[in-house]
Amino acid sequence: MDFSGKDKAAYVQDTFNSIAKRYDVMNTLMSFGLDKGWRKKAVQTVEAKPGMTMVDICCGTAQLSLELAMTVGEQGHITGLDFSENMLKKAQENLAGSPYRSIIELRQGDAMNLPFADNSFDGATVGWGLRNLPDLEKGVQEMIRVVKPGGMVVSLDMAKPTMPGFKQGYWLYFNKLVPLMGKIWAGKAKAYQYLHDSAVEFPSQQELANIFARCGLTETRYQNLAGGVVAIVSGRKPR
C-alpha cells in the first residue's frame, strides 16, 4: 500500500477504529493463543521492575499495558497511548475489572509526536505498532527521547520467518486465512488484509534491529518467537 504520511495515519486510525471491538478475540485466534506469552516475554525484555514508570506506545486495547502493570505493581505507573479512540474505549472496558486500573493511564495521542517530556519513563514498549507509523524511524526516535538514559526500548511485532517450507506456509495462512477470519468473526476482511500487507512491508527483525542501532540505541538485538513469525526487537538508550 502506498500512502503519504498523512494518508497512512488517517487510514490506520480508521482501520483500528473499525476493528476495535473484536480485536482481542481475533488476536487470540490468529496467534492460536500464544499472544499472551509473547507479551510476557516483551515485559521481561524491557526490564520492567516493581515501582517503575513505563510507557506503552500504540497500546491498543491495553493488553501489553496490563502485562506491564502486573510487573511494576501498585508503586509503579503505566501510560498507554494510542491514536484510535475506539481502541482506547475497548482498553477502558478491559481495565474496568482489573485490580491494576488505578496505575494505568490511557491517553489518545500521536506516536510520531509523543506528548511527554524527555527522559520521562524507565522503559518503552510498542506492540504491533511500529508498522502502522508513517515514519518508523521517527517513531523509534520519539520512544528513545522519552525514555531515561539506560532504559530499554522494545518492539513486539510480526517478523519474517526464514525456515523453508514453514515460511511459505505461514505467508499462505496470513494472506488467505487471516482476512477470511477477519470477515467471519469481525466482519472486516479489508482491515485484516491491511494487517497482512503491513506485515509484508515491515522490516525483517534484523533490519529493525539495525534501525534501532541507527537511531542511537545500543545492545540492539532481536529474539525470534514462534519460528520467527513474531520477534521482539530491543535496544538500550545510552547512559
PDB file of C-alpha atoms in Angstrom, residues 39-210:
ATOM      1  CA  ARG A  39       3.635 -10.084  25.763  1.00  0.00           C
ATOM      2  CA  LYS A  40       5.135 -11.575  28.927  1.00  0.00           C
ATOM      3  CA  LYS A  41       8.443 -12.005  27.101  1.00  0.00           C
ATOM      4  CA  ALA A  42       8.319  -8.370  25.928  1.00  0.00           C
ATOM      5  CA  VAL A  43       7.809  -7.227  29.531  1.00  0.00           C
ATOM      6  CA  GLN A  44      10.869  -9.226  30.594  1.00  0.00           C
ATOM      7  CA  THR A  45      12.891  -7.722  27.746  1.00  0.00           C
ATOM      8  CA  VAL A  46      12.009  -4.121  28.673  1.00  0.00           C
ATOM      9  CA  GLU A  47      13.374  -4.957  32.157  1.00  0.00           C
ATOM     10  CA  ALA A  48      10.223  -3.816  33.959  1.00  0.00           C
ATOM     11  CA  LYS A  49      10.595  -3.924  37.751  1.00  0.00           C
ATOM     12  CA  PRO A  50       8.311  -3.095  40.697  1.00  0.00           C
ATOM     13  CA  GLY A  51       7.880   0.659  41.115  1.00  0.00           C
ATOM     14  CA  MET A  52       8.936   1.601  37.587  1.00  0.00           C
ATOM     15  CA  THR A  53       7.174   4.076  35.311  1.00  0.00           C
ATOM     16  CA  MET A  54       6.708   2.708  31.793  1.00  0.00           C
ATOM     17  CA  VAL A  55       5.071   3.863  28.559  1.00  0.00           C
ATOM     18  CA  ASP A  56       3.264   1.577  26.124  1.00  0.00           C
ATOM     19  CA  ILE A  57       3.052   3.198  22.678  1.00  0.00           C
ATOM     20  CA  CYS A  58       0.260   2.179  20.279  1.00  0.00           C
ATOM     21  CA  CYS A  59      -1.269   0.462  23.299  1.00  0.00           C
ATOM     22  CA  GLY A  60      -4.459  -0.562  21.507  1.00  0.00           C
ATOM     23  CA  THR A  61      -6.752  -2.442  23.872  1.00  0.00           C
ATOM     24  CA  ALA A  62      -4.143  -2.229  26.673  1.00  0.00           C
ATOM     25  CA  GLN A  63      -3.224  -5.909  26.824  1.00  0.00           C
ATOM     26  CA  LEU A  64       0.509  -5.151  26.920  1.00  0.00           C
ATOM     27  CA  SER A  65      -0.113  -2.230  29.293  1.00  0.00           C
ATOM     28  CA  LEU A  66      -1.841  -4.646  31.676  1.00  0.00           C
ATOM     29  CA  GLU A  67       1.057  -7.084  31.449  1.00  0.00           C
ATOM     30  CA  LEU A  68       3.448  -4.244  32.335  1.00  0.00           C
ATOM     31  CA  ALA A  69       1.211  -3.181  35.225  1.00  0.00           C
ATOM     32  CA  MET A  70       1.308  -6.662  36.739  1.00  0.00           C
ATOM     33  CA  THR A  71       5.092  -6.360  36.920  1.00  0.00           C
ATOM     34  CA  VAL A  72       5.543  -2.754  38.113  1.00  0.00           C
ATOM     35  CA  GLY A  73       2.823  -3.211  40.743  1.00  0.00           C
ATOM     36  CA  GLU A  74       0.927  -0.624  42.746  1.00  0.00           C
ATOM     37  CA  GLN A  75       4.015   1.532  43.309  1.00  0.00           C
ATOM     38  CA  GLY A  76       4.589   1.807  39.572  1.00  0.00           C
ATOM     39  CA  HIS A  77       2.756   3.576  36.781  1.00  0.00           C
ATOM     40  CA  ILE A  78       1.932   2.723  33.158  1.00  0.00           C
ATOM     41  CA  THR A  79       0.953   5.230  30.494  1.00  0.00           C
ATOM     42  CA  GLY A  80      -0.723   3.742  27.425  1.00  0.00           C
ATOM     43  CA  LEU A  81      -1.002   5.919  24.323  1.00  0.00           C
ATOM     44  CA  ASP A  82      -2.936   5.204  21.136  1.00  0.00           C
ATOM     45  CA  PHE A  83      -4.202   7.065  18.063  1.00  0.00           C
ATOM     46  CA  SER A  84      -7.556   5.227  17.874  1.00  0.00           C
ATOM     47  CA  GLU A  85     -10.361   6.414  20.138  1.00  0.00           C
ATOM     48  CA  ASN A  86     -12.273   3.145  19.678  1.00  0.00           C
ATOM     49  CA  MET A  87      -9.270   1.057  20.691  1.00  0.00           C
ATOM     50  CA  LEU A  88      -8.932   3.219  23.798  1.00  0.00           C
ATOM     51  CA  LYS A  89     -12.637   2.698  24.588  1.00  0.00           C
ATOM     52  CA  LYS A  90     -12.063  -1.046  24.394  1.00  0.00           C
ATOM     53  CA  ALA A  91      -8.981  -0.595  26.584  1.00  0.00           C
ATOM     54  CA  GLN A  92     -11.107   1.172  29.206  1.00  0.00           C
ATOM     55  CA  GLU A  93     -13.501  -1.787  29.156  1.00  0.00           C
ATOM     56  CA  ASN A  94     -10.599  -4.194  29.605  1.00  0.00           C
ATOM     57  CA  LEU A  95      -9.294  -2.191  32.552  1.00  0.00           C
ATOM     58  CA  ALA A  96     -12.685  -1.803  34.246  1.00  0.00           C
ATOM     59  CA  GLY A  97     -12.464  -5.078  36.132  1.00  0.00           C
ATOM     60  CA  SER A  98      -8.703  -5.074  36.640  1.00  0.00           C
ATOM     61  CA  PRO A  99      -7.006  -4.501  40.012  1.00  0.00           C
ATOM     62  CA  TYR A 100      -4.358  -2.548  38.066  1.00  0.00           C
ATOM     63  CA  ARG A 101      -6.688   0.056  36.563  1.00  0.00           C
ATOM     64  CA  SER A 102      -5.579   2.728  39.048  1.00  0.00           C
ATOM     65  CA  ILE A 103      -1.951   2.608  37.863  1.00  0.00           C
ATOM     66  CA  ILE A 104      -2.690   2.637  34.119  1.00  0.00           C
ATOM     67  CA  GLU A 105      -3.337   5.990  32.460  1.00  0.00           C
ATOM     68  CA  LEU A 106      -4.691   5.908  28.904  1.00  0.00           C
ATOM     69  CA  ARG A 107      -4.124   8.819  26.547  1.00  0.00           C
ATOM     70  CA  GLN A 108      -5.039   9.484  22.939  1.00  0.00           C
ATOM     71  CA  GLY A 109      -2.057  10.798  21.029  1.00  0.00           C
ATOM     72  CA  ASP A 110       0.335  10.520  18.124  1.00  0.00           C
ATOM     73  CA  ALA A 111       3.309   8.154  18.360  1.00  0.00           C
ATOM     74  CA  MET A 112       5.138  10.436  15.925  1.00  0.00           C
ATOM     75  CA  ASN A 113       4.927  13.347  18.344  1.00  0.00           C
ATOM     76  CA  LEU A 114       4.703  11.990  21.878  1.00  0.00           C
ATOM     77  CA  PRO A 115       3.166  14.394  24.413  1.00  0.00           C
ATOM     78  CA  PHE A 116       5.805  13.618  27.039  1.00  0.00           C
ATOM     79  CA  ALA A 117       8.950  15.348  28.248  1.00  0.00           C
ATOM     80  CA  ASP A 118      12.409  13.983  27.522  1.00  0.00           C
ATOM     81  CA  ASN A 119      13.624  11.220  29.868  1.00  0.00           C
ATOM     82  CA  SER A 120      10.175  10.647  31.422  1.00  0.00           C
ATOM     83  CA  PHE A 121       9.987   6.831  31.572  1.00  0.00           C
ATOM     84  CA  ASP A 122      12.075   3.896  32.768  1.00  0.00           C
ATOM     85  CA  GLY A 123      11.304   1.991  29.555  1.00  0.00           C
ATOM     86  CA  ALA A 124       9.061   1.941  26.494  1.00  0.00           C
ATOM     87  CA  THR A 125       7.203  -0.811  24.666  1.00  0.00           C
ATOM     88  CA  VAL A 126       5.293  -0.930  21.396  1.00  0.00           C
ATOM     89  CA  GLY A 127       3.262  -3.990  20.404  1.00  0.00           C
ATOM     90  CA  TRP A 128       2.286  -4.424  16.752  1.00  0.00           C
ATOM     91  CA  GLY A 129       2.507  -0.663  16.327  1.00  0.00           C
ATOM     92  CA  LEU A 130       5.670   0.486  14.545  1.00  0.00           C
ATOM     93  CA  ARG A 131       4.475  -0.912  11.208  1.00  0.00           C
ATOM     94  CA  ASN A 132       1.486   1.455  11.322  1.00  0.00           C
ATOM     95  CA  LEU A 133       3.564   4.626  11.579  1.00  0.00           C
ATOM     96  CA  PRO A 134       4.081   6.898   8.560  1.00  0.00           C
ATOM     97  CA  ASP A 135       7.748   7.257   9.544  1.00  0.00           C
ATOM     98  CA  LEU A 136       9.076   4.279  11.504  1.00  0.00           C
ATOM     99  CA  GLU A 137      12.407   5.876  12.403  1.00  0.00           C
ATOM    100  CA  LYS A 138      10.697   8.998  13.732  1.00  0.00           C
ATOM    101  CA  GLY A 139       8.550   6.768  15.947  1.00  0.00           C
ATOM    102  CA  VAL A 140      11.618   4.966  17.297  1.00  0.00           C
ATOM    103  CA  GLN A 141      13.399   8.277  17.915  1.00  0.00           C
ATOM    104  CA  GLU A 142      10.404   9.566  19.854  1.00  0.00           C
ATOM    105  CA  MET A 143      10.409   6.473  22.071  1.00  0.00           C
ATOM    106  CA  ILE A 144      14.115   6.944  22.693  1.00  0.00           C
ATOM    107  CA  ARG A 145      13.573  10.613  23.548  1.00  0.00           C
ATOM    108  CA  VAL A 146      11.038   9.930  26.310  1.00  0.00           C
ATOM    109  CA  VAL A 147      12.990   7.060  27.903  1.00  0.00           C
ATOM    110  CA  LYS A 148      15.564   7.747  30.612  1.00  0.00           C
ATOM    111  CA  PRO A 149      19.225   7.019  29.856  1.00  0.00           C
ATOM    112  CA  GLY A 150      19.849   3.320  30.444  1.00  0.00           C
ATOM    113  CA  GLY A 151      16.216   2.418  29.735  1.00  0.00           C
ATOM    114  CA  MET A 152      15.062  -0.151  27.192  1.00  0.00           C
ATOM    115  CA  VAL A 153      13.007   0.390  24.024  1.00  0.00           C
ATOM    116  CA  VAL A 154      11.194  -2.785  22.950  1.00  0.00           C
ATOM    117  CA  SER A 155       9.056  -3.664  19.922  1.00  0.00           C
ATOM    118  CA  LEU A 156       6.904  -6.801  19.706  1.00  0.00           C
ATOM    119  CA  ASP A 157       5.644  -7.359  16.170  1.00  0.00           C
ATOM    120  CA  MET A 158       5.291  -9.683  13.215  1.00  0.00           C
ATOM    121  CA  ALA A 159       8.589 -10.790  11.712  1.00  0.00           C
ATOM    122  CA  LYS A 160       9.915 -12.715   8.738  1.00  0.00           C
ATOM    123  CA  PRO A 161      10.242 -16.492   9.250  1.00  0.00           C
ATOM    124  CA  THR A 162      13.147 -17.970   7.272  1.00  0.00           C
ATOM    125  CA  MET A 163      12.722 -21.749   7.577  1.00  0.00           C
ATOM    126  CA  PRO A 164      11.994 -23.232   4.104  1.00  0.00           C
ATOM    127  CA  GLY A 165       8.527 -24.735   3.858  1.00  0.00           C
ATOM    128  CA  PHE A 166       7.360 -23.165   7.109  1.00  0.00           C
ATOM    129  CA  LYS A 167       7.934 -19.696   5.642  1.00  0.00           C
ATOM    130  CA  GLN A 168       5.753 -20.391   2.593  1.00  0.00           C
ATOM    131  CA  GLY A 169       3.014 -21.995   4.692  1.00  0.00           C
ATOM    132  CA  TYR A 170       2.962 -19.057   7.076  1.00  0.00           C
ATOM    133  CA  TRP A 171       2.547 -16.443   4.343  1.00  0.00           C
ATOM    134  CA  LEU A 172      -0.184 -18.520   2.697  1.00  0.00           C
ATOM    135  CA  TYR A 173      -2.027 -18.677   6.029  1.00  0.00           C
ATOM    136  CA  PHE A 174      -1.576 -14.963   6.653  1.00  0.00           C
ATOM    137  CA  ASN A 175      -2.517 -13.931   3.124  1.00  0.00           C
ATOM    138  CA  LYS A 176      -5.594 -16.136   2.702  1.00  0.00           C
ATOM    139  CA  LEU A 177      -6.910 -17.258   6.080  1.00  0.00           C
ATOM    140  CA  VAL A 178      -6.410 -14.168   8.232  1.00  0.00           C
ATOM    141  CA  PRO A 179      -8.587 -11.870   6.040  1.00  0.00           C
ATOM    142  CA  LEU A 180     -11.175 -14.673   5.862  1.00  0.00           C
ATOM    143  CA  MET A 181     -11.167 -14.975   9.665  1.00  0.00           C
ATOM    144  CA  GLY A 182     -11.500 -11.197   9.869  1.00  0.00           C
ATOM    145  CA  LYS A 183     -14.514 -11.343   7.583  1.00  0.00           C
ATOM    146  CA  ILE A 184     -16.187 -14.160   9.525  1.00  0.00           C
ATOM    147  CA  TRP A 185     -15.506 -13.054  13.101  1.00  0.00           C
ATOM    148  CA  ALA A 186     -15.083  -9.308  12.795  1.00  0.00           C
ATOM    149  CA  GLY A 187     -16.870  -8.551   9.525  1.00  0.00           C
ATOM    150  CA  LYS A 188     -13.788  -6.620   8.389  1.00  0.00           C
ATOM    151  CA  ALA A 189     -11.843  -8.600   5.787  1.00  0.00           C
ATOM    152  CA  LYS A 190     -10.308  -5.422   4.308  1.00  0.00           C
ATOM    153  CA  ALA A 191      -8.933  -4.325   7.687  1.00  0.00           C
ATOM    154  CA  TYR A 192      -7.299  -7.708   8.249  1.00  0.00           C
ATOM    155  CA  GLN A 193      -5.916  -7.638   4.705  1.00  0.00           C
ATOM    156  CA  TYR A 194      -4.193  -4.420   5.793  1.00  0.00           C
ATOM    157  CA  LEU A 195      -2.646  -6.294   8.733  1.00  0.00           C
ATOM    158  CA  HIS A 196      -1.204  -8.756   6.219  1.00  0.00           C
ATOM    159  CA  ASP A 197       0.021  -6.054   3.841  1.00  0.00           C
ATOM    160  CA  SER A 198       1.639  -4.034   6.622  1.00  0.00           C
ATOM    161  CA  ALA A 199       3.423  -7.167   7.904  1.00  0.00           C
ATOM    162  CA  VAL A 200       4.784  -7.882   4.410  1.00  0.00           C
ATOM    163  CA  GLU A 201       6.133  -4.336   4.114  1.00  0.00           C
ATOM    164  CA  PHE A 202       7.506  -4.213   7.683  1.00  0.00           C
ATOM    165  CA  PRO A 203      11.283  -4.605   8.005  1.00  0.00           C
ATOM    166  CA  SER A 204      12.652  -8.014   8.985  1.00  0.00           C
ATOM    167  CA  GLN A 205      13.740  -8.470  12.597  1.00  0.00           C
ATOM    168  CA  GLN A 206      17.412  -7.993  11.615  1.00  0.00           C
ATOM    169  CA  GLU A 207      16.590  -4.843   9.641  1.00  0.00           C
ATOM    170  CA  LEU A 208      14.567  -3.429  12.531  1.00  0.00           C
ATOM    171  CA  ALA A 209      17.439  -4.103  14.957  1.00  0.00           C
ATOM    172  CA  ASN A 210      19.693  -2.200  12.539  1.00  0.00           C
TER     173      ASN A 210
END
